[in-house]
Amino acid sequence: MNFHVLTLFPEMISQGGQTSILGRAIKNGCISIQPVDIRDYTENKHKKVDDYPYGGGAGMLMQAQPVYDAYLSVKEGIEAEKVRVIYLTPQGKRFDQKMAKELSKEQDLIFLCGHYEGIDERVLEEIVTDYVSVGDYVLTGGELPAMVMIDAVSRLVPGVLNNETSADFETFHNDLLEYPQYSRPEEWKEKRVPPVLLSGDHMKIAAWRKEQSILRTVQRRPDLYEKYELKQRVIERLLKKNKFLYMDMIESLRRGRGEFIYNEEGGVTVWDADADVYMLAAFEEAPAKEMVKELPYEKGMRQIIVHQEFLLRKIKERFRIEEIMPVKHAVYTQKVPLFIPKDIEIRPLGIEYLEEVTGHYHMVSEDYISEQLLGGKLAGAFVEGRLAGFAGEHKEGSLGILEVYEKYRRRGLAASLEAYMINRHLANGFTPYGDVLTDNEASLRLQEKLGLCISKDELYWVIAEERCNESHV
Ligand code: ADE
């Protein structure tokens, strides 16, 4: 991902991006940060870039011409027709984790940093797509806010963080703040580390951490806690009535990724922000039409998951259907990790396995596999040092992408690979689940062998596209 920063103080940007994780991400090519000196583009022979505001008033304004030409110089080097241009201003929309996630999907971002009393409105109208503030206070310029955004967005770009320190599992995981942490020594200034953390009992430790997270969120961020509570209520009151069928929605909400698009007694629609997938559950037929109408307009092919057959009829009225896949959920309901034979070597796969994995797995695109590998979401089984099969996690968090090469089949590798992924999800506090095509007998047998519960009802993965090109459908 490339960050281009239009600024009068390029050294503030180049210095800010040199150290620690950002520095490493630049070195290994995951991101680039390019400051562009607006002063280099002024047509004024004294290199002036500012002037007095018409109508009077305090201070100076940055003029339109140098800002526009600096922008054009960046834009010319970007292939995409549209690129987001973010103007940092206290008058903008408040930056948050959700916005960071959304921006991390872009290939290029241009930041425009203001100074003095601001920038001539005409150039803002011409080039800016997003007005963003980092908080309700006024800084002397946009460089620090730009760096704040670059830092928060970069760590969500696949490959920037190590596989072990995944971006998913930190402060905003589950919509709750992180629990308190302790390191050695056991006692410091007469304060002891909470005994439960020394107990070695992982279940007790997880329960304590959850309790502490809740307490901390209630005390420090009641607004976040309210959001968390609403999700818990919907899970407990509505979705748990058929928990195997709705496990994708339950887990999306529990893992802090899902947002409500529609939330009534008769039906719930969850948007999984990470995967950009909409999941619809209608508990009666009445709200079906309204629920489909409420789906936001999006160009191109998209994935929608519907949990009732009658919802399909309404979906077909609005969308042109490319494919409908009936699936069932396979859910691992126990808390204990599965046994994996010691002689089977399973470990996470990096991006260097892209060609090999795409050569053996054709259900999803190469870009999709690439993103999952960079995010550390795939693991491989090795026999005598050679990759013999793999398993992974789909974008919306279900287990899948399972393949064992022909020559290595019938020796339990598929079961071990799936068990490995299940154990990984358990360690993260998730309920592991996967989707199985209803006619895939071999997979259904494997799920049952591993002790997973299969949902009685089926749900439908729909690949579809808007029939109408208008945004007011
Ligand atoms: N420029 C000055 N203050 C700012 C703020 N709070 N957010 C973004 N840009 C700014």
Coordinates of C-alpha atoms in Angstrom, one line a residue, residues 43-448:
E43 CA 4.9 29.0 -9.7
N44 CA 5.9 31.9 -7.4
K45 CA 9.5 32.9 -7.9
H46 CA 10.0 33.4 -4.2
K47 CA 8.6 29.9 -3.5
K48 CA 5.7 31.5 -1.7
V49 CA 2.7 29.1 -1.2
D50 CA 0.4 31.3 0.9
D51 CA -1.5 34.6 0.7
Y52 CA -4.1 36.8 2.6
P53 CA -7.7 35.6 2.6
Y54 CA -10.2 37.7 0.6
G55 CA -12.6 39.5 2.9
G56 CA -10.0 39.9 5.6
G57 CA -9.4 37.8 8.7
A58 CA -6.5 36.5 10.7
G59 CA -3.6 34.6 9.2
M60 CA -2.6 33.3 5.7
L61 CA -4.2 30.7 3.5
M62 CA -2.4 28.1 1.4
Q63 CA -3.1 28.9 -2.3
A64 CA -4.8 26.5 -4.7
Q65 CA -2.3 26.3 -7.5
P66 CA 0.7 24.7 -5.7
V67 CA -1.6 22.2 -3.9
Y68 CA -3.3 21.2 -7.1
D69 CA -0.1 20.7 -9.0
A70 CA 1.5 18.7 -6.2
Y71 CA -1.7 16.5 -6.3
L72 CA -1.5 16.1 -10.1
S73 CA 2.2 15.0 -9.8
V74 CA 1.1 12.2 -7.5
K75 CA -2.1 11.3 -9.4
E76 CA -0.2 10.9 -12.6
G77 CA 1.9 8.1 -11.1
I78 CA -1.2 6.1 -9.9
E79 CA -2.8 3.7 -12.2
A80 CA -6.3 3.6 -10.6
E81 CA -8.8 6.1 -12.0
K82 CA -10.1 7.0 -8.6
V83 CA -7.9 7.6 -5.5
R84 CA -9.0 8.8 -2.2
V85 CA -7.6 12.2 -1.1
I86 CA -7.8 12.8 2.6
Y87 CA -7.7 16.3 3.9
L88 CA -6.7 16.4 7.6
T89 CA -8.9 19.0 9.4
P90 CA -10.6 19.4 12.8
Q91 CA -13.8 19.9 10.7
G92 CA -13.7 16.4 9.3
K93 CA -15.3 13.0 10.2
R94 CA -13.7 11.5 13.3
F95 CA -11.0 8.9 12.6
D96 CA -11.6 5.5 14.2
Q97 CA -10.7 1.8 13.9
K98 CA -13.5 1.2 11.4
M99 CA -12.3 3.9 9.1
A100 CA -8.8 2.5 9.4
K101 CA -10.0 -0.9 8.3
E102 CA -11.9 0.5 5.4
L103 CA -8.9 2.5 4.2
S104 CA -6.5 -0.4 4.6
K105 CA -8.2 -2.0 1.6
E106 CA -7.0 0.8 -0.8
Q107 CA -3.9 0.5 -2.9
D108 CA -3.0 4.2 -2.7
L109 CA -4.0 7.0 -0.4
I110 CA -3.2 10.7 -0.7
F111 CA -3.1 12.8 2.4
L112 CA -3.3 16.6 2.2
C113 CA -1.8 18.4 5.2
G114 CA -2.9 22.0 5.8
H115 CA -1.1 24.8 7.6
Y116 CA -1.6 28.4 8.6
E117 CA -5.4 29.2 8.6
G118 CA -6.2 26.5 6.0
I119 CA -6.4 26.0 2.2
D120 CA -8.2 27.8 -0.5
E121 CA -11.7 26.2 -0.7
R122 CA -11.6 25.8 -4.5
V123 CA -8.8 23.3 -4.6
L124 CA -10.4 21.3 -1.7
E125 CA -13.6 21.1 -3.7
E126 CA -11.6 19.9 -6.7
I127 CA -9.6 17.1 -5.2
V128 CA -10.6 16.1 -1.7
T129 CA -12.8 12.9 -1.2
D130 CA -12.6 12.7 2.6
Y131 CA -12.4 15.3 5.3
V132 CA -10.9 13.6 8.4
S133 CA -10.2 14.8 12.0
V134 CA -8.1 12.8 14.5
G135 CA -10.0 14.4 17.5
D136 CA -11.7 17.4 18.9
Y137 CA -8.6 19.6 19.3
V138 CA -6.7 21.9 17.0
L139 CA -3.1 21.1 15.9
T140 CA -0.7 23.4 14.1
G141 CA -0.8 21.3 10.9
G142 CA -2.0 18.0 9.3
E143 CA 1.3 16.1 9.4
L144 CA 0.9 14.5 12.9
P145 CA -2.7 13.5 12.1
A146 CA -1.6 12.1 8.7
M147 CA 1.1 10.0 10.5
V148 CA -1.5 8.8 13.1
M149 CA -3.7 7.6 10.3
I150 CA -0.8 6.0 8.4
D151 CA 0.3 4.1 11.5
A152 CA -3.2 2.8 12.3
V153 CA -4.0 1.9 8.6
S154 CA -0.5 0.3 8.0
R155 CA -0.8 -2.2 10.9
L156 CA -4.0 -3.6 9.2
V157 CA -2.2 -4.1 5.8
P158 CA -1.5 -7.8 5.4
G159 CA 2.1 -8.6 6.2
V160 CA 2.9 -5.5 8.2
L161 CA 2.6 -7.2 11.6
N162 CA 4.1 -10.6 12.3
N163 CA 1.7 -13.5 12.0
E164 CA 1.8 -14.0 15.8
T165 CA 0.8 -10.4 16.6
S166 CA -2.3 -10.4 14.5
A167 CA -4.1 -7.0 14.2
D168 CA -7.4 -8.7 15.1
F169 CA -6.6 -9.5 18.7
E170 CA -5.8 -6.2 20.3
T171 CA -7.5 -3.3 22.0
F172 CA -10.7 -3.3 19.9
H173 CA -11.1 -7.0 19.7
N174 CA -14.7 -7.9 20.6
D175 CA -15.6 -4.2 21.0
L176 CA -14.0 -4.4 24.5
L177 CA -10.9 -2.8 25.7
E178 CA -7.9 -5.0 26.5
Y179 CA -7.5 -6.5 29.9
P180 CA -4.5 -5.5 32.2
Q181 CA -1.2 -7.3 31.6
Y182 CA 1.7 -8.1 33.9
S183 CA 5.3 -9.2 33.4
R184 CA 8.2 -10.1 35.9
P185 CA 8.7 -9.6 38.8
E186 CA 5.8 -11.3 40.5
E187 CA 5.8 -8.5 43.1
W188 CA 6.7 -4.9 42.6
K189 CA 6.2 -2.0 45.1
E190 CA 4.1 -4.5 47.2
K191 CA 1.8 -5.1 44.3
R192 CA 1.3 -8.7 43.3
V193 CA 0.5 -10.1 39.9
P194 CA -3.2 -11.4 40.1
P195 CA -2.7 -15.1 41.3
V196 CA -5.0 -16.5 38.6
L197 CA -2.4 -15.5 36.0
L198 CA 0.1 -17.8 37.7
S199 CA -2.3 -20.7 38.0
G200 CA -1.6 -22.2 34.5
D201 CA -5.3 -22.8 34.1
H202 CA -6.0 -21.4 30.7
M203 CA -9.8 -21.5 31.0
K204 CA -9.7 -19.6 34.3
I205 CA -7.2 -17.1 32.8
A206 CA -9.4 -16.5 29.8
A207 CA -12.5 -16.0 32.0
W208 CA -10.6 -13.5 34.3
R209 CA -9.4 -11.5 31.3
K210 CA -12.9 -11.3 29.8
E211 CA -14.2 -10.0 33.1
Q212 CA -11.4 -7.4 33.4
S213 CA -12.1 -6.3 29.8
I214 CA -15.7 -5.8 30.6
L215 CA -15.0 -3.9 33.8
R216 CA -12.4 -1.7 32.1
T217 CA -14.8 -0.9 29.2
V218 CA -17.7 -0.1 31.5
Q219 CA -15.4 2.3 33.5
R220 CA -13.5 3.9 30.7
R221 CA -15.6 3.7 27.6
P222 CA -19.3 3.3 28.5
D223 CA -20.2 4.2 24.8
L224 CA -18.3 1.1 23.6
Y225 CA -19.8 -1.1 26.3
E226 CA -23.3 -0.1 25.1
K227 CA -22.5 -1.4 21.6
Y228 CA -21.1 -4.6 23.0
E229 CA -24.1 -5.2 25.2
L230 CA -26.5 -4.7 22.3
K231 CA -24.7 -7.3 20.3
Q232 CA -24.8 -9.7 23.2
R233 CA -28.5 -9.2 23.6
V234 CA -29.2 -10.0 20.0
I235 CA -27.0 -13.1 20.2
E236 CA -28.7 -14.4 23.3
R237 CA -32.3 -13.5 22.5
L238 CA -32.6 -14.1 18.7
L239 CA -29.6 -15.8 17.1
K240 CA -29.1 -18.5 19.8
K241 CA -32.5 -19.9 19.1
N242 CA -30.9 -21.7 16.2
K243 CA -27.3 -21.3 17.1
F244 CA -25.7 -23.8 14.6
L245 CA -27.5 -22.1 11.7
Y246 CA -26.6 -18.6 12.8
M247 CA -23.0 -19.4 14.0
D248 CA -21.5 -17.2 11.2
M249 CA -23.5 -14.2 12.5
I250 CA -22.9 -15.0 16.1
E251 CA -19.1 -15.3 15.6
S252 CA -18.9 -12.2 13.5
L253 CA -20.6 -10.2 16.2
R254 CA -18.6 -11.9 19.0
R255 CA -15.3 -11.3 17.4
G256 CA -16.1 -7.6 17.1
R257 CA -16.3 -7.5 13.3
G258 CA -20.0 -7.5 12.7
E259 CA -22.2 -4.4 12.6
F260 CA -26.0 -4.3 12.5
I261 CA -27.6 -3.1 9.2
Y262 CA -31.0 -4.2 10.3
N263 CA -32.0 -5.2 13.8
E264 CA -35.7 -5.9 14.6
E265 CA -37.6 -8.6 16.3
G266 CA -38.4 -10.2 13.0
G267 CA -35.0 -10.2 11.5
V268 CA -31.3 -9.3 11.7
T269 CA -28.8 -8.3 9.1
V270 CA -25.1 -8.2 10.1
W271 CA -22.4 -6.7 7.9
D272 CA -19.0 -8.3 8.5
A273 CA -16.7 -5.4 8.0
D274 CA -13.6 -7.4 7.5
A275 CA -14.9 -9.6 4.7
D276 CA -17.5 -7.1 3.4
V277 CA -20.2 -9.8 3.5
Y278 CA -23.9 -9.2 4.5
M279 CA -25.6 -12.0 6.5
L280 CA -29.4 -12.0 6.7
A281 CA -31.5 -13.9 9.2
A282 CA -35.3 -13.6 9.0
F283 CA -37.3 -15.1 11.9
E284 CA -40.5 -14.6 10.0
E285 CA -41.4 -13.7 6.4
A286 CA -42.8 -10.2 7.0
P287 CA -39.5 -8.2 7.2
A288 CA -37.8 -10.0 4.3
K289 CA -38.6 -7.3 1.7
E290 CA -37.5 -4.5 4.0
M291 CA -34.3 -6.4 4.9
V292 CA -33.2 -6.8 1.3
K293 CA -34.1 -3.2 0.5
E294 CA -31.9 -2.0 3.4
L295 CA -28.7 -3.6 1.9
P296 CA -26.4 -0.8 0.8
Y297 CA -25.9 -0.3 -2.9
E298 CA -22.6 -1.7 -4.2
K299 CA -21.2 -2.0 -7.7
G300 CA -20.0 -5.4 -9.0
M301 CA -20.2 -8.9 -7.7
R302 CA -20.8 -9.4 -4.0
Q303 CA -21.4 -12.1 -1.5
I304 CA -24.6 -12.2 0.5
I305 CA -25.3 -15.0 3.0
V306 CA -29.0 -15.7 3.6
H307 CA -30.3 -18.1 6.2
Q308 CA -33.8 -18.7 4.9
E309 CA -35.0 -19.9 1.6
F310 CA -37.8 -17.3 1.4
L311 CA -35.2 -14.6 1.6
L312 CA -33.8 -15.9 -1.7
R313 CA -36.9 -14.9 -3.6
K314 CA -36.6 -11.3 -2.4
I315 CA -32.8 -11.3 -3.2
K316 CA -33.7 -12.4 -6.7
E317 CA -36.0 -9.4 -7.2
R318 CA -33.2 -7.0 -6.6
F319 CA -30.1 -8.8 -7.7
R320 CA -28.9 -10.8 -10.7
I321 CA -27.8 -14.1 -9.3
E322 CA -24.5 -15.6 -10.4
E323 CA -24.4 -18.5 -8.1
I324 CA -26.3 -20.0 -5.1
M325 CA -24.5 -22.5 -2.9
P326 CA -26.4 -24.3 -0.2
V327 CA -24.2 -25.0 2.8
K328 CA -24.5 -26.3 6.4
H329 CA -22.5 -25.1 9.3
A330 CA -20.1 -27.5 11.1
V331 CA -19.5 -26.2 14.7
Y332 CA -17.0 -27.3 17.2
T333 CA -18.8 -26.8 20.5
Q334 CA -16.2 -28.2 22.9
K335 CA -13.6 -26.2 24.7
V336 CA -10.8 -28.8 24.7
P337 CA -8.2 -28.7 22.0
L338 CA -8.1 -31.7 19.6
F339 CA -5.3 -34.2 19.5
I340 CA -2.8 -33.9 16.7
P341 CA -0.3 -36.8 16.3
K342 CA 3.2 -35.7 17.1
D343 CA 4.7 -37.1 13.9
I344 CA 2.7 -34.7 11.7
E345 CA 4.4 -31.4 11.2
I346 CA 2.0 -28.5 10.8
R347 CA 3.0 -24.8 10.7
P348 CA 1.8 -21.5 9.3
L349 CA 2.4 -20.8 5.6
G350 CA 3.8 -17.5 4.4
I351 CA 3.4 -15.7 1.0
E352 CA 6.2 -17.8 -0.5
Y353 CA 3.6 -20.6 -0.8
L354 CA 1.3 -18.6 -3.0
E355 CA 2.0 -20.4 -6.2
E356 CA 1.9 -23.8 -4.7
V357 CA -1.4 -23.2 -2.9
T358 CA -3.2 -21.6 -5.9
G359 CA -1.9 -24.5 -8.0
H360 CA -3.9 -26.9 -5.8
Y361 CA -6.9 -24.9 -4.8
H362 CA -9.3 -23.3 -7.3
M363 CA -12.4 -22.3 -5.3
V364 CA -11.2 -18.7 -4.7
S365 CA -9.0 -16.2 -6.6
E366 CA -5.3 -15.8 -6.4
D367 CA -5.7 -12.4 -4.7
Y368 CA -7.9 -14.0 -2.0
I369 CA -5.2 -16.6 -1.3
S370 CA -2.5 -14.0 -1.3
E371 CA -4.4 -11.9 1.3
Q372 CA -5.0 -14.9 3.5
L373 CA -1.4 -16.0 3.3
L374 CA -0.2 -12.5 4.2
G375 CA -2.6 -12.4 7.1
G376 CA -1.1 -15.6 8.4
K377 CA -4.5 -17.4 7.9
L378 CA -3.2 -20.6 6.3
A379 CA -1.3 -23.6 7.7
G380 CA 0.5 -26.4 5.9
A381 CA 1.1 -30.1 6.7
F382 CA 4.7 -31.2 5.8
V383 CA 5.8 -34.8 5.0
E384 CA 9.5 -35.3 4.8
G385 CA 9.9 -31.5 4.5
R386 CA 7.5 -31.2 1.6
L387 CA 4.1 -29.5 1.7
A388 CA 1.4 -32.2 1.5
G389 CA -1.7 -30.2 2.1
F390 CA -3.1 -27.1 3.8
A391 CA -6.0 -25.6 5.6
G392 CA -7.0 -22.1 6.5
E393 CA -9.5 -19.5 7.4
H394 CA -11.9 -17.6 5.1
K395 CA -12.2 -13.9 5.2
E396 CA -15.4 -13.9 7.2
G397 CA -13.7 -16.1 9.8
S398 CA -14.9 -19.6 9.0
L399 CA -12.5 -22.5 8.6
G400 CA -11.9 -23.9 5.2
I401 CA -9.5 -23.8 2.2
L402 CA -8.7 -27.5 3.1
E403 CA -6.8 -29.6 0.6
V404 CA -4.6 -32.6 0.9
Y405 CA -2.6 -33.6 -2.2
E406 CA -3.7 -36.8 -3.9
K407 CA -0.6 -38.8 -3.0
Y408 CA -0.8 -37.9 0.7
R409 CA -4.5 -38.8 1.2
R410 CA -5.9 -41.5 3.5
R411 CA -3.4 -41.0 6.3
G412 CA -5.3 -38.5 8.4
L413 CA -3.7 -35.3 7.2
A414 CA -7.0 -33.5 6.5
A415 CA -8.2 -34.3 10.1
S416 CA -4.9 -33.0 11.6
L417 CA -5.0 -29.9 9.5
E418 CA -8.5 -29.1 10.5
A419 CA -7.7 -29.9 14.1
Y420 CA -4.8 -27.5 14.0
M421 CA -7.0 -24.7 12.8
I422 CA -9.7 -25.5 15.3
N423 CA -7.1 -25.4 18.1
R424 CA -5.9 -22.0 16.9
H425 CA -9.4 -20.6 17.0
L426 CA -10.0 -22.0 20.4
A427 CA -6.8 -20.4 21.6
N428 CA -8.2 -17.0 20.4
G429 CA -11.4 -17.6 22.3
F430 CA -13.4 -18.2 19.2
T431 CA -16.0 -20.9 18.6
P432 CA -14.5 -22.7 15.5
Y433 CA -16.9 -23.3 12.7
G434 CA -16.9 -24.0 9.0
D435 CA -19.2 -24.1 6.0
V436 CA -19.7 -27.4 4.2
L437 CA -21.5 -27.7 0.8
T438 CA -24.6 -29.8 1.5
D439 CA -23.5 -32.4 -1.1
N440 CA -19.9 -32.8 0.1
E441 CA -20.3 -36.1 1.8
A442 CA -16.5 -36.5 2.4
S443 CA -16.3 -33.2 4.2
L444 CA -19.5 -33.9 6.3
R445 CA -17.9 -37.3 7.3
L446 CA -14.7 -35.5 8.3
Q447 CA -16.6 -32.9 10.4
E448 CA -18.5 -35.7 12.3

